[in-house]
PDB file of C-alpha atoms in Angstrom:
ATOM      1  CA  UNK A   1     -56.497 -25.741  48.537  1.00  0.00           C
ATOM      2  CA  UNK A   2     -54.962 -27.422  45.452  1.00  0.00           C
ATOM      3  CA  UNK A   3     -53.183 -30.047  47.498  1.00  0.00           C
ATOM      4  CA  UNK A   4     -56.405 -30.673  49.452  1.00  0.00           C
ATOM      5  CA  UNK A   5     -58.277 -31.353  46.217  1.00  0.00           C
ATOM      6  CA  UNK A   6     -55.609 -33.706  44.803  1.00  0.00           C
ATOM      7  CA  UNK A   7     -55.642 -35.629  48.094  1.00  0.00           C
ATOM      8  CA  UNK A   8     -59.388 -36.001  47.877  1.00  0.00           C
ATOM      9  CA  UNK A   9     -59.105 -37.245  44.222  1.00  0.00           C
ATOM     10  CA  UNK A  10     -56.471 -39.789  45.174  1.00  0.00           C
ATOM     11  CA  UNK A  11     -58.651 -41.040  48.108  1.00  0.00           C
ATOM     12  CA  UNK A  12     -61.686 -41.317  45.774  1.00  0.00           C
ATOM     13  CA  UNK A  13     -59.558 -43.267  43.275  1.00  0.00           C
ATOM     14  CA  UNK A  14     -58.268 -45.678  45.859  1.00  0.00           C
ATOM     15  CA  UNK A  15     -61.872 -46.295  47.058  1.00  0.00           C
ATOM     16  CA  UNK A  16     -63.040 -46.865  43.400  1.00  0.00           C
ATOM     17  CA  UNK A  17     -60.175 -49.250  42.725  1.00  0.00           C
ATOM     18  CA  UNK A  18     -60.781 -51.180  45.951  1.00  0.00           C
ATOM     19  CA  UNK A  19     -64.513 -51.535  45.192  1.00  0.00           C
ATOM     20  CA  UNK A  20     -63.756 -52.734  41.524  1.00  0.00           C
ATOM     21  CA  UNK A  21     -61.179 -55.345  42.975  1.00  0.00           C
ATOM     22  CA  UNK A  22     -63.714 -56.642  45.471  1.00  0.00           C
ATOM     23  CA  UNK A  23     -66.299 -56.939  42.563  1.00  0.00           C
ATOM     24  CA  UNK A  24     -63.695 -59.000  40.457  1.00  0.00           C
ATOM     25  CA  UNK A  25     -62.970 -61.207  43.297  1.00  0.00           C
ATOM     26  CA  UNK A  26     -66.617 -61.813  43.874  1.00  0.00           C
ATOM     27  CA  UNK A  27     -67.343 -62.452  40.186  1.00  0.00           C
ATOM     28  CA  UNK A  28     -64.262 -64.618  39.675  1.00  0.00           C
ATOM     29  CA  UNK A  29     -63.166 -66.069  43.001  1.00  0.00           C
ATOM     30  CA  UNK A  30     -59.600 -67.369  43.189  1.00  0.00           C
ATOM     31  CA  UNK A  31     -59.111 -70.961  42.457  1.00  0.00           C
ATOM     32  CA  UNK A  32     -56.709 -73.443  44.129  1.00  0.00           C
ATOM     33  CA  UNK A  33     -54.106 -75.066  42.109  1.00  0.00           C
ATOM     34  CA  UNK A  34     -56.058 -78.286  41.779  1.00  0.00           C
ATOM     35  CA  UNK A  35     -59.231 -76.537  40.555  1.00  0.00           C
ATOM     36  CA  UNK A  36     -57.210 -74.543  37.987  1.00  0.00           C
ATOM     37  CA  UNK A  37     -55.478 -77.723  36.749  1.00  0.00           C
ATOM     38  CA  UNK A  38     -58.847 -79.379  36.213  1.00  0.00           C
ATOM     39  CA  UNK A  39     -59.986 -76.322  34.372  1.00  0.00           C
ATOM     40  CA  UNK A  40     -57.034 -76.328  32.094  1.00  0.00           C
ATOM     41  CA  UNK A  41     -57.402 -79.870  31.338  1.00  0.00           C
ATOM     42  CA  UNK A  42     -61.108 -79.359  30.367  1.00  0.00           C
ATOM     43  CA  UNK A  43     -60.057 -76.489  28.196  1.00  0.00           C
ATOM     44  CA  UNK A  44     -57.291 -78.445  26.336  1.00  0.00           C
ATOM     45  CA  UNK A  45     -59.630 -81.296  25.664  1.00  0.00           C
ATOM     46  CA  UNK A  46     -62.203 -78.672  24.360  1.00  0.00           C
ATOM     47  CA  UNK A  47     -59.591 -77.335  21.921  1.00  0.00           C
ATOM     48  CA  UNK A  48     -58.830 -80.851  20.659  1.00  0.00           C
ATOM     49  CA  UNK A  49     -55.640 -82.305  19.063  1.00  0.00           C
ATOM     50  CA  UNK A  50     -54.144 -80.958  15.952  1.00  0.00           C
ATOM     51  CA  UNK A  51     -56.290 -83.275  13.810  1.00  0.00           C
ATOM     52  CA  UNK A  52     -59.507 -82.502  15.643  1.00  0.00           C
ATOM     53  CA  UNK A  53     -59.445 -78.703  15.417  1.00  0.00           C
ATOM     54  CA  UNK A  54     -62.737 -77.320  14.395  1.00  0.00           C
ATOM     55  CA  UNK A  55     -62.315 -74.475  11.842  1.00  0.00           C
ATOM     56  CA  UNK A  56     -65.697 -73.006  12.799  1.00  0.00           C
ATOM     57  CA  UNK A  57     -66.359 -73.796  16.435  1.00  0.00           C
ATOM     58  CA  UNK A  58     -69.807 -73.038  17.931  1.00  0.00           C
ATOM     59  CA  UNK A  59     -69.836 -70.539  20.801  1.00  0.00           C
ATOM     60  CA  UNK A  60     -71.194 -71.848  24.069  1.00  0.00           C
ATOM     61  CA  UNK A  61     -74.807 -71.031  24.866  1.00  0.00           C
ATOM     62  CA  UNK A  62     -75.906 -68.645  27.484  1.00  0.00           C
ATOM     63  CA  UNK A  63     -77.633 -71.556  29.226  1.00  0.00           C
ATOM     64  CA  UNK A  64     -74.463 -73.568  29.351  1.00  0.00           C
ATOM     65  CA  UNK A  65     -72.399 -70.396  30.537  1.00  0.00           C
ATOM     66  CA  UNK A  66     -75.093 -69.929  33.202  1.00  0.00           C
ATOM     67  CA  UNK A  67     -74.641 -73.463  34.333  1.00  0.00           C
ATOM     68  CA  UNK A  68     -70.966 -72.986  34.599  1.00  0.00           C
ATOM     69  CA  UNK A  69     -71.155 -69.772  36.521  1.00  0.00           C
ATOM     70  CA  UNK A  70     -73.621 -71.499  38.923  1.00  0.00           C
ATOM     71  CA  UNK A  71     -70.693 -74.023  39.675  1.00  0.00           C
ATOM     72  CA  UNK A  72     -68.228 -71.192  40.145  1.00  0.00           C
ATOM     73  CA  UNK A  73     -66.507 -71.206  36.752  1.00  0.00           C
ATOM     74  CA  UNK A  74     -66.604 -67.985  34.935  1.00  0.00           C
ATOM     75  CA  UNK A  75     -63.642 -67.063  32.530  1.00  0.00           C
ATOM     76  CA  UNK A  76     -62.632 -63.703  31.130  1.00  0.00           C
ATOM     77  CA  UNK A  77     -62.835 -64.902  27.518  1.00  0.00           C
ATOM     78  CA  UNK A  78     -65.450 -66.496  25.196  1.00  0.00           C
ATOM     79  CA  UNK A  79     -65.867 -70.130  25.260  1.00  0.00           C
ATOM     80  CA  UNK A  80     -66.660 -72.745  22.567  1.00  0.00           C
ATOM     81  CA  UNK A  81     -69.481 -75.268  22.977  1.00  0.00           C
ATOM     82  CA  UNK A  82     -67.012 -78.026  23.075  1.00  0.00           C
ATOM     83  CA  UNK A  83     -64.785 -76.214  25.823  1.00  0.00           C
ATOM     84  CA  UNK A  84     -67.850 -75.615  27.865  1.00  0.00           C
ATOM     85  CA  UNK A  85     -69.022 -79.188  27.528  1.00  0.00           C
ATOM     86  CA  UNK A  86     -65.715 -80.497  28.921  1.00  0.00           C
ATOM     87  CA  UNK A  87     -65.864 -77.816  31.764  1.00  0.00           C
ATOM     88  CA  UNK A  88     -69.379 -79.162  32.657  1.00  0.00           C
ATOM     89  CA  UNK A  89     -67.946 -82.729  32.493  1.00  0.00           C
ATOM     90  CA  UNK A  90     -65.878 -81.886  35.598  1.00  0.00           C
ATOM     91  CA  UNK A  91     -69.209 -82.085  37.616  1.00  0.00           C
ATOM     92  CA  UNK A  92     -70.528 -85.247  35.885  1.00  0.00           C
ATOM     93  CA  UNK A  93     -69.481 -88.834  36.895  1.00  0.00           C
ATOM     94  CA  UNK A  94     -67.495 -90.867  34.355  1.00  0.00           C
ATOM     95  CA  UNK A  95     -69.649 -92.983  31.970  1.00  0.00           C
ATOM     96  CA  UNK A  96     -69.892 -96.881  32.062  1.00  0.00           C
ATOM     97  CA  UNK A  97     -67.821 -97.190  28.810  1.00  0.00           C
ATOM     98  CA  UNK A  98     -65.081 -94.694  30.121  1.00  0.00           C
ATOM     99  CA  UNK A  99     -64.732 -96.779  33.374  1.00  0.00           C
ATOM    100  CA  UNK A 100     -64.350-100.074  31.234  1.00  0.00           C
ATOM    101  CA  UNK A 101     -61.619 -98.526  29.261  1.00  0.00           C
ATOM    102  CA  UNK A 102     -59.769 -97.395  32.361  1.00  0.00           C
ATOM    103  CA  UNK A 103     -60.328-100.639  34.064  1.00  0.00           C
ATOM    104  CA  UNK A 104     -59.071-102.607  31.054  1.00  0.00           C
ATOM    105  CA  UNK A 105     -55.769-100.669  30.925  1.00  0.00           C
ATOM    106  CA  UNK A 106     -55.467-100.824  34.822  1.00  0.00           C
ATOM    107  CA  UNK A 107     -55.390 -97.012  35.130  1.00  0.00           C
ATOM    108  CA  UNK A 108     -55.736 -96.258  38.928  1.00  0.00           C
ATOM    109  CA  UNK A 109     -58.368 -93.601  39.526  1.00  0.00           C
ATOM    110  CA  UNK A 110     -60.879 -92.773  42.315  1.00  0.00           C
ATOM    111  CA  UNK A 111     -64.393 -94.074  42.484  1.00  0.00           C
ATOM    112  CA  UNK A 112     -65.755 -90.521  41.986  1.00  0.00           C
ATOM    113  CA  UNK A 113     -63.665 -89.840  38.854  1.00  0.00           C
ATOM    114  CA  UNK A 114     -65.464 -87.221  36.639  1.00  0.00           C
ATOM    115  CA  UNK A 115     -66.164 -87.467  33.019  1.00  0.00           C
ATOM    116  CA  UNK A 116     -63.604 -84.929  31.867  1.00  0.00           C
ATOM    117  CA  UNK A 117     -60.817 -86.506  33.818  1.00  0.00           C
ATOM    118  CA  UNK A 118     -61.708 -89.940  32.342  1.00  0.00           C
ATOM    119  CA  UNK A 119     -61.668 -88.468  28.870  1.00  0.00           C
ATOM    120  CA  UNK A 120     -58.166 -87.017  29.500  1.00  0.00           C
ATOM    121  CA  UNK A 121     -56.816 -90.307  30.582  1.00  0.00           C
ATOM    122  CA  UNK A 122     -58.488 -92.107  27.549  1.00  0.00           C
ATOM    123  CA  UNK A 123     -57.137 -89.474  25.016  1.00  0.00           C
ATOM    124  CA  UNK A 124     -53.684 -90.054  26.382  1.00  0.00           C
ATOM    125  CA  UNK A 125     -53.983 -93.738  26.176  1.00  0.00           C
ATOM    126  CA  UNK A 126     -55.504 -93.842  22.756  1.00  0.00           C
ATOM    127  CA  UNK A 127     -52.736 -91.509  21.329  1.00  0.00           C
ATOM    128  CA  UNK A 128     -50.808 -94.722  21.224  1.00  0.00           C
ATOM    129  CA  UNK A 129     -51.948 -96.775  18.222  1.00  0.00           C
ATOM    130  CA  UNK A 130     -50.903 -99.956  20.163  1.00  0.00           C
ATOM    131  CA  UNK A 131     -53.441 -99.229  22.812  1.00  0.00           C
ATOM    132  CA  UNK A 132     -56.139 -98.651  20.366  1.00  0.00           C
ATOM    133  CA  UNK A 133     -55.434-101.982  18.716  1.00  0.00           C
ATOM    134  CA  UNK A 134     -55.362-103.694  22.178  1.00  0.00           C
ATOM    135  CA  UNK A 135     -58.726-102.233  22.995  1.00  0.00           C
ATOM    136  CA  UNK A 136     -60.211-103.399  19.798  1.00  0.00           C
ATOM    137  CA  UNK A 137     -58.805-106.862  20.151  1.00  0.00           C
ATOM    138  CA  UNK A 138     -60.003-107.449  23.656  1.00  0.00           C
ATOM    139  CA  UNK A 139     -62.341-110.485  24.261  1.00  0.00           C
ATOM    140  CA  UNK A 140     -65.967-109.952  23.799  1.00  0.00           C
ATOM    141  CA  UNK A 141     -67.712-108.973  27.106  1.00  0.00           C
ATOM    142  CA  UNK A 142     -70.436-110.938  28.666  1.00  0.00           C
ATOM    143  CA  UNK A 143     -72.992-108.126  27.891  1.00  0.00           C
ATOM    144  CA  UNK A 144     -72.380-108.203  24.128  1.00  0.00           C
ATOM    145  CA  UNK A 145     -72.489-111.955  24.291  1.00  0.00           C
ATOM    146  CA  UNK A 146     -75.856-111.741  26.027  1.00  0.00           C
ATOM    147  CA  UNK A 147     -77.002-109.389  23.511  1.00  0.00           C
ATOM    148  CA  UNK A 148     -76.127-111.902  20.610  1.00  0.00           C
ATOM    149  CA  UNK A 149     -77.915-114.542  22.486  1.00  0.00           C
ATOM    150  CA  UNK A 150     -80.995-112.546  23.027  1.00  0.00           C
ATOM    151  CA  UNK A 151     -81.182-111.844  19.214  1.00  0.00           C
ATOM    152  CA  UNK A 152     -81.135-115.503  18.524  1.00  0.00           C
ATOM    153  CA  UNK A 153     -77.541-115.789  17.652  1.00  0.00           C
ATOM    154  CA  UNK A 154     -74.683-117.960  19.246  1.00  0.00           C
ATOM    155  CA  UNK A 155     -71.332-116.271  19.972  1.00  0.00           C
ATOM    156  CA  UNK A 156     -68.291-117.960  18.548  1.00  0.00           C
ATOM    157  CA  UNK A 157     -65.243-119.089  20.601  1.00  0.00           C
ATOM    158  CA  UNK A 158     -62.492-116.511  20.905  1.00  0.00           C
ATOM    159  CA  UNK A 159     -64.712-113.659  19.614  1.00  0.00           C
ATOM    160  CA  UNK A 160     -63.251-110.213  19.991  1.00  0.00           C
ATOM    161  CA  UNK A 161     -65.456-107.337  21.230  1.00  0.00           C
ATOM    162  CA  UNK A 162     -65.409-105.565  17.878  1.00  0.00           C
ATOM    163  CA  UNK A 163     -66.421-108.786  16.101  1.00  0.00           C
ATOM    164  CA  UNK A 164     -69.189-109.410  18.620  1.00  0.00           C
ATOM    165  CA  UNK A 165     -70.541-105.889  18.406  1.00  0.00           C
ATOM    166  CA  UNK A 166     -70.504-106.163  14.643  1.00  0.00           C
ATOM    167  CA  UNK A 167     -72.534-109.382  14.878  1.00  0.00           C
ATOM    168  CA  UNK A 168     -75.110-107.785  17.236  1.00  0.00           C
ATOM    169  CA  UNK A 169     -75.467-104.786  14.691  1.00  0.00           C
ATOM    170  CA  UNK A 170     -76.077-107.348  11.978  1.00  0.00           C
ATOM    171  CA  UNK A 171     -78.676-109.083  13.990  1.00  0.00           C
ATOM    172  CA  UNK A 172     -80.165-105.820  14.797  1.00  0.00           C
ATOM    173  CA  UNK A 173     -80.600-104.908  11.192  1.00  0.00           C
ATOM    174  CA  UNK A 174     -82.384-108.093  10.565  1.00  0.00           C
ATOM    175  CA  UNK A 175     -84.779-107.615  13.444  1.00  0.00           C
ATOM    176  CA  UNK A 176     -84.928-103.976  14.495  1.00  0.00           C
ATOM    177  CA  UNK A 177     -87.919-104.302  16.829  1.00  0.00           C
ATOM    178  CA  UNK A 178     -86.124-106.995  19.060  1.00  0.00           C
ATOM    179  CA  UNK A 179     -82.863-105.018  18.873  1.00  0.00           C
ATOM    180  CA  UNK A 180     -84.581-101.936  20.299  1.00  0.00           C
ATOM    181  CA  UNK A 181     -85.757-104.151  23.157  1.00  0.00           C
ATOM    182  CA  UNK A 182     -82.176-105.332  23.737  1.00  0.00           C
ATOM    183  CA  UNK A 183     -81.108-101.724  24.020  1.00  0.00           C
ATOM    184  CA  UNK A 184     -83.586-101.144  26.661  1.00  0.00           C
ATOM    185  CA  UNK A 185     -82.399-104.396  28.376  1.00  0.00           C
ATOM    186  CA  UNK A 186     -78.694-103.216  28.119  1.00  0.00           C
ATOM    187  CA  UNK A 187     -79.518-100.012  29.917  1.00  0.00           C
ATOM    188  CA  UNK A 188     -81.778-101.541  32.410  1.00  0.00           C
ATOM    189  CA  UNK A 189     -79.240-104.071  33.476  1.00  0.00           C
ATOM    190  CA  UNK A 190     -76.821-101.304  34.404  1.00  0.00           C
ATOM    191  CA  UNK A 191     -79.414 -99.526  36.329  1.00  0.00           C
ATOM    192  CA  UNK A 192     -80.527-102.552  38.188  1.00  0.00           C
ATOM    193  CA  UNK A 193     -77.081-103.250  39.195  1.00  0.00           C
ATOM    194  CA  UNK A 194     -76.137 -99.504  39.997  1.00  0.00           C
ATOM    195  CA  UNK A 195     -74.497 -99.284  43.537  1.00  0.00           C
ATOM    196  CA  UNK A 196     -77.239 -96.770  44.740  1.00  0.00           C
ATOM    197  CA  UNK A 197     -79.901 -98.938  43.528  1.00  0.00           C
ATOM    198  CA  UNK A 198     -78.574-102.227  45.132  1.00  0.00           C
ATOM    199  CA  UNK A 199     -77.937-100.123  48.384  1.00  0.00           C
ATOM    200  CA  UNK A 200     -81.588 -98.916  48.369  1.00  0.00           C
ATOM    201  CA  UNK A 201     -83.031-102.469  47.896  1.00  0.00           C
ATOM    202  CA  UNK A 202     -80.307-103.947  50.264  1.00  0.00           C
ATOM    203  CA  UNK A 203     -79.496-106.646  47.999  1.00  0.00           C
ATOM    204  CA  UNK A 204     -76.414-108.115  45.894  1.00  0.00           C
ATOM    205  CA  UNK A 205     -75.705-107.686  42.230  1.00  0.00           C
ATOM    206  CA  UNK A 206     -78.022-109.581  39.933  1.00  0.00           C
ATOM    207  CA  UNK A 207     -76.539-111.927  37.424  1.00  0.00           C
ATOM    208  CA  UNK A 208     -77.550-111.927  33.672  1.00  0.00           C
ATOM    209  CA  UNK A 209     -79.213-115.372  34.313  1.00  0.00           C
ATOM    210  CA  UNK A 210     -81.054-114.179  37.254  1.00  0.00           C
ATOM    211  CA  UNK A 211     -82.082-110.849  35.519  1.00  0.00           C
ATOM    212  CA  UNK A 212     -83.585-112.626  32.426  1.00  0.00           C
ATOM    213  CA  UNK A 213     -85.602-114.899  34.808  1.00  0.00           C
ATOM    214  CA  UNK A 214     -86.965-111.882  36.489  1.00  0.00           C
ATOM    215  CA  UNK A 215     -87.422-110.074  33.281  1.00  0.00           C
ATOM    216  CA  UNK A 216     -89.292-112.949  31.574  1.00  0.00           C
ATOM    217  CA  UNK A 217     -91.470-113.363  34.623  1.00  0.00           C
ATOM    218  CA  UNK A 218     -92.693-109.917  34.473  1.00  0.00           C
ATOM    219  CA  UNK A 219     -93.348-110.124  30.722  1.00  0.00           C
ATOM    220  CA  UNK A 220     -95.468-113.270  31.372  1.00  0.00           C
ATOM    221  CA  UNK A 221     -97.541-111.360  34.071  1.00  0.00           C
ATOM    222  CA  UNK A 222     -98.454-108.771  31.518  1.00  0.00           C
ATOM    223  CA  UNK A 223     -95.664-106.050  31.598  1.00  0.00           C
ATOM    224  CA  UNK A 224     -94.729-104.498  28.225  1.00  0.00           C
ATOM    225  CA  UNK A 225     -91.107-104.627  27.839  1.00  0.00           C
ATOM    226  CA  UNK A 226     -90.628-100.807  27.684  1.00  0.00           C
ATOM    227  CA  UNK A 227     -92.641-100.611  31.078  1.00  0.00           C
ATOM    228  CA  UNK A 228     -90.062-102.833  32.951  1.00  0.00           C
ATOM    229  CA  UNK A 229     -87.844-100.778  35.166  1.00  0.00           C
ATOM    230  CA  UNK A 230     -85.287-101.320  37.703  1.00  0.00           C
ATOM    231  CA  UNK A 231     -87.745-100.952  40.515  1.00  0.00           C
ATOM    232  CA  UNK A 232     -90.042-103.698  38.934  1.00  0.00           C
ATOM    233  CA  UNK A 233     -87.127-106.083  38.491  1.00  0.00           C
ATOM    234  CA  UNK A 234     -86.106-105.687  42.124  1.00  0.00           C
ATOM    235  CA  UNK A 235     -89.871-105.849  43.253  1.00  0.00           C
ATOM    236  CA  UNK A 236     -90.053-109.256  41.232  1.00  0.00           C
ATOM    237  CA  UNK A 237     -86.874-110.416  42.839  1.00  0.00           C
ATOM    238  CA  UNK A 238     -88.406-109.869  46.287  1.00  0.00           C
ATOM    239  CA  UNK A 239     -91.484-111.514  45.284  1.00  0.00           C
ATOM    240  CA  UNK A 240     -89.662-114.553  43.776  1.00  0.00           C
ATOM    241  CA  UNK A 241     -87.588-114.897  46.985  1.00  0.00           C
ATOM    242  CA  UNK A 242     -90.664-114.930  49.195  1.00  0.00           C
ATOM    243  CA  UNK A 243     -92.483-117.542  46.997  1.00  0.00           C
ATOM    244  CA  UNK A 244     -89.373-119.684  47.276  1.00  0.00           C
ATOM    245  CA  UNK A 245     -89.159-119.325  50.965  1.00  0.00           C
ATOM    246  CA  UNK A 246     -92.934-120.058  51.357  1.00  0.00           C
ATOM    247  CA  UNK A 247     -92.630-123.162  49.175  1.00  0.00           C
ATOM    248  CA  UNK A 248     -89.684-124.355  51.229  1.00  0.00           C
ATOM    249  CA  UNK A 249     -91.445-123.750  54.514  1.00  0.00           C
ATOM    250  CA  UNK A 250     -94.413-125.761  53.315  1.00  0.00           C
ATOM    251  CA  UNK A 251     -91.987-128.696  52.297  1.00  0.00           C
ATOM    252  CA  UNK A 252     -90.440-128.638  55.736  1.00  0.00           C
ATOM    253  CA  UNK A 253     -93.924-128.746  57.312  1.00  0.00           C
ATOM    254  CA  UNK A 254     -95.023-131.639  55.066  1.00  0.00           C
ATOM    255  CA  UNK A 255     -91.825-133.403  56.014  1.00  0.00           C
TER     256      UNK A 255
END
């Protein structure tokens, strides 16, 4: 009788262990090596380098933890806000500035590189002071030059990006209202030339010169600057092309 009871207890124990094991697998599914490598990367960025360690880190919010769990990431320890942000960055595309840095240093990366991977490459690059200096001394981009022109300035020859940005900020302090309009234009130009937007409108990239022609035409027609969107720019581009084609057809008929 005693042996039978012990046997039953062992069977029940095995069943309980099996159920708990299945529950753990369901809550924390095993991750392949590549996924775990990305998680480790995000956590290392979240912990920061020696000079960036936060003595009083904020815990991740329940909302952020729920967002991570919905994406299959649930760790068996508490996460800081910064760690959780970098983990979420695994599911967000790299930003425009990040891509500019990687392109400048000719870092090979897939088109779909995420925000956290880009941050990891950039942190590695900028751990070398020579790379920081090279980045700061790079020639001014066409975008910041356009900003200076829009603010009524004139870019100097051989201007570095840092110098150009400083000029732009100075102009912005002198004319905050126009600077706010430039910030809107800056974001709008990127959206207008986003790959998905160009594909949607089945058109080629719009140059700065063409962009301002379309932008100014919309303002003359009564649009407020803040109401001009990527859709309205592309709508104006189609309208302008049709008007030019109609004028050209009329000239051909007259001839």
